[in-house]
Amino acid sequence: MFVVLPLVVITAAAFGWYRLSDAGRGGRYQHKLADYCQGLIPEAESAVFTDRNEKALWYDEHHSLAQRWESCDVGDLRLTIGDVSDTLINTGNPNGFFALLRDGLDGDTDELPMAIGGGWEGYTDLRNTGVVLGCTNRQASVVVSAVSRSLTEAQARQAARLVTATAVRAARRYDCDATYGGPIPPVPQPAKEMPPKTTGGTCAGIPVKMVVDTGEVNWIKETAGSGTSPVEGCILGRTVAFSSAAYHFQADYGPYALGLRTAADGTGGGGIYRTGVDAGRSRGHAWATARCPGHAPRAIFSVSATEFAAPTARFLTASLRAFAEHAVQRHSCTDLRLPR
């Protein structure tokens, strides 16, 4: 008794210390990651958002029928990881892969995508962060996105490190031969409203004077045109009692365009970007398409007027042409098709 009792006390104390110690928490975290989200989440890059607490890994969804994709939480980030065939069809499921991939990208935010740099085809808008790895051995891409409520520039850089490291692991798992980038540089300051005469980035060439003269626009918001972001944008707006966007311009490449082009009718893009329709115009919207290197799905370039604009066919056509021609040049695209 005098020997066994102290051993029991010592063992219990050691076990309690291990459970509460950094070593114990790290061990449990590694053990959870081994099976979590198909083992695709890297430890070092994820620990920034979880502090190696396994309880921060709590949501895990796996799909492997029509396509392979995962959705899981890493702290406050919701990650979506997919193996996207160039012929994949977006069913319009509000909880499906494309809906998660495009969360926040269809005009419900005024934050513009910025390229993450480092040789990656990726972006962040301080809420969404995504990267695309084109497969050279088959017609597909590996795509990883992370969505959160909001991020600082430093946090967005960490999110970019997480999605790129996850994408590398996913590419190896999915047998996707791809070219990887390098270290992620600091994320630029987010776009701010500027006088219309200063266009030179993603708004370059747009005939802003046409809508400035009508009183519809007195500011623009743009980012640097990098040629490596899978999503780009430009906003023209007006300030009276408050700032309001009047025109949204957006360019979508690869899987991001595929999600629009194959959407079911009645869902985002459904009936507008139908397969086989490469350009068009409606009362407050116009779009064009082009063939871009590394992607079978045609890129989509669009302009959409909000309730604060009074769009004319002349401005929609002219502004879309300028926006698309500059984007095509940055991304080395060809076969640009514009609405008449």
Coordinates of C-alpha atoms in Angstrom, one line a residue, residues 4 20 26 32 40 44 83 91 104 110 139 176 188 212 227 241 246 257 274 281 285 321-322 331:
V4 CA 1.3 1.6 -4.7
L20 CA -2.9 20.7 -19.4
G26 CA 0.1 19.7 -29.2
K32 CA -6.9 15.1 -34.4
L40 CA -5.2 17.8 -45.6
A44 CA 2.1 24.8 -38.5
D83 CA -10.7 18.7 -56.9
T91 CA -26.0 22.2 -59.6
G104 CA -19.2 36.8 -50.7
D110 CA -17.5 46.4 -51.4
Q139 CA -8.1 18.8 -67.1
C176 CA -2.6 16.8 -59.5
P188 CA -1.4 45.3 -49.5
V212 CA -19.4 61.4 -63.7
G227 CA -2.5 39.1 -63.6
A241 CA -25.6 61.2 -47.7
A246 CA -23.2 52.3 -58.6
A257 CA -15.8 31.3 -63.8
R274 CA -25.2 29.7 -69.6
R281 CA -26.2 42.4 -72.3
H285 CA -25.8 44.0 -66.8
R321 CA -14.9 46.5 -73.2
A322 CA -12.3 48.6 -71.5
H331 CA -3.7 37.5 -67.9

